[in-house]
Coordinates of C-alpha atoms in Angstrom, one line a residue:
A935 CA -56.6 -8.4 -45.1
Q936 CA -56.6 -4.9 -44.0
A937 CA -58.9 -5.7 -41.1
R938 CA -56.5 -8.5 -40.0
E939 CA -53.5 -6.2 -40.3
R940 CA -55.3 -3.5 -38.3
A941 CA -56.3 -6.0 -35.7
A942 CA -52.7 -7.4 -35.5
R943 CA -51.4 -3.8 -35.2
Q944 CA -53.9 -3.0 -32.4
A945 CA -53.0 -6.2 -30.6
A946 CA -49.3 -5.3 -30.9
E947 CA -50.0 -1.8 -29.7
A948 CA -52.0 -3.2 -26.8
E949 CA -49.3 -5.6 -25.9
C950 CA -46.7 -2.8 -26.1
T951 CA -48.9 -0.7 -23.8
V952 CA -49.2 -3.6 -21.3
L953 CA -45.5 -4.2 -21.5
G954 CA -44.8 -0.5 -21.0
E955 CA -47.1 -0.4 -18.0
D956 CA -45.4 -3.5 -16.5
M957 CA -42.0 -2.0 -17.1
E958 CA -43.1 1.3 -15.3
R959 CA -44.4 -0.8 -12.3
E960 CA -41.1 -2.7 -12.2
R961 CA -39.1 0.6 -12.4
A962 CA -41.2 2.1 -9.6
R963 CA -40.7 -1.1 -7.5
W964 CA -36.9 -1.1 -8.0
S965 CA -36.8 2.6 -7.2
E966 CA -38.5 1.9 -3.9
V967 CA -36.1 -1.0 -3.3
R968 CA -33.1 1.3 -4.0
T969 CA -34.5 4.0 -1.8
S970 CA -35.0 1.5 1.0
L971 CA -31.5 0.1 0.6
Q972 CA -30.0 3.6 0.6
S973 CA -31.9 4.4 3.8
R974 CA -30.7 1.2 5.5
L975 CA -27.1 1.9 4.3
A976 CA -27.2 5.4 5.8
E977 CA -28.5 4.0 9.1
A978 CA -25.7 1.3 9.1
R979 CA -23.1 4.1 8.4
Q980 CA -24.5 6.1 11.3
E981 CA -24.3 3.1 13.6
L982 CA -20.8 2.3 12.5
L983 CA -19.7 5.9 13.1
A984 CA -21.3 5.8 16.6
E985 CA -19.6 2.5 17.3
R986 CA -16.2 3.9 16.2
A987 CA -16.7 7.0 18.3
H988 CA -17.6 4.8 21.3
A989 CA -14.5 2.6 20.7
R990 CA -12.3 5.7 20.3
E991 CA -13.7 7.1 23.6
A992 CA -13.2 3.7 25.3
R993 CA -9.5 3.6 24.1
V994 CA -8.9 7.1 25.4
M995 CA -10.4 6.3 28.7
A996 CA -8.4 3.1 29.0
Q997 CA -5.2 5.0 28.1
E998 CA -6.0 7.6 30.7
E999 CA -6.7 4.9 33.3
A1000 CA -3.4 3.1 32.4
E1001 CA -1.5 6.4 32.7
A1002 CA -3.1 7.1 36.1
A1003 CA -2.3 3.6 37.3
A1004 CA 1.3 4.0 36.1
Q1005 CA 1.6 7.4 37.9
A1006 CA 0.2 5.9 41.0
Q1007 CA 2.7 3.1 40.8
R1008 CA 5.5 5.5 40.3
C1009 CA 4.4 7.5 43.3
A1010 CA 4.1 4.3 45.4
A1011 CA 7.6 3.3 44.3
G1012 CA 9.2 6.7 44.9
P1013 CA 10.1 8.4 48.2
S1014 CA 7.2 9.3 50.5
I1015 CA 6.5 12.7 51.9
E1016 CA 8.1 11.6 55.1
D1017 CA 11.3 10.8 53.2
Y1018 CA 11.4 14.3 51.7
R1019 CA 10.7 15.8 55.2
A1020 CA 13.5 13.8 56.8
E1021 CA 15.9 14.8 54.0
A1022 CA 15.0 18.4 54.3
L1023 CA 15.4 18.3 58.1
A1024 CA 18.8 16.6 57.7
A1025 CA 19.9 19.3 55.2
F1026 CA 18.8 22.0 57.6
V1027 CA 20.7 20.4 60.5
R1028 CA 23.8 20.1 58.3
E1029 CA 23.5 23.8 57.4
R1030 CA 23.1 24.8 61.0
Q1031 CA 26.1 22.7 62.0
A1032 CA 28.2 24.3 59.2
A1033 CA 27.0 27.7 60.3
G1034 CA 27.9 26.9 63.9
E1035 CA 31.4 25.8 62.9
V1036 CA 32.0 28.9 60.9
R1037 CA 30.8 31.0 63.8
T1038 CA 33.1 29.1 66.2
Q1039 CA 36.1 29.6 63.8
L1040 CA 35.3 33.4 63.6
E1041 CA 35.1 33.6 67.4
L1042 CA 38.4 31.8 67.8
R1043 CA 40.1 34.2 65.3
L1044 CA 38.6 37.2 67.0
R1045 CA 40.0 36.1 70.4
Q1046 CA 43.5 35.7 69.0

């Protein structure tokens, strides 16, 4: 009876040892899986951040291009440099005429 009990206890201990070893192997395997998943997640995060930065840069460039196009359109729609020159020349001529009229008036007064 003692021999059977001892044998049963040794068999139970051996089974516990085997189960413990199996559990340690499973724990190690799941640790490797977790590490691998964490690494893949970190890579995916980096890719996402890079894609977001690229998209943000593309949006900024598109906005700058749109602003440049709008500015070009405003410039095309507005007066040309020739228009400004003609306006400046006309203003100069008007001022000269006004100055001439004032001079003529002063000369007439001096003669009187």
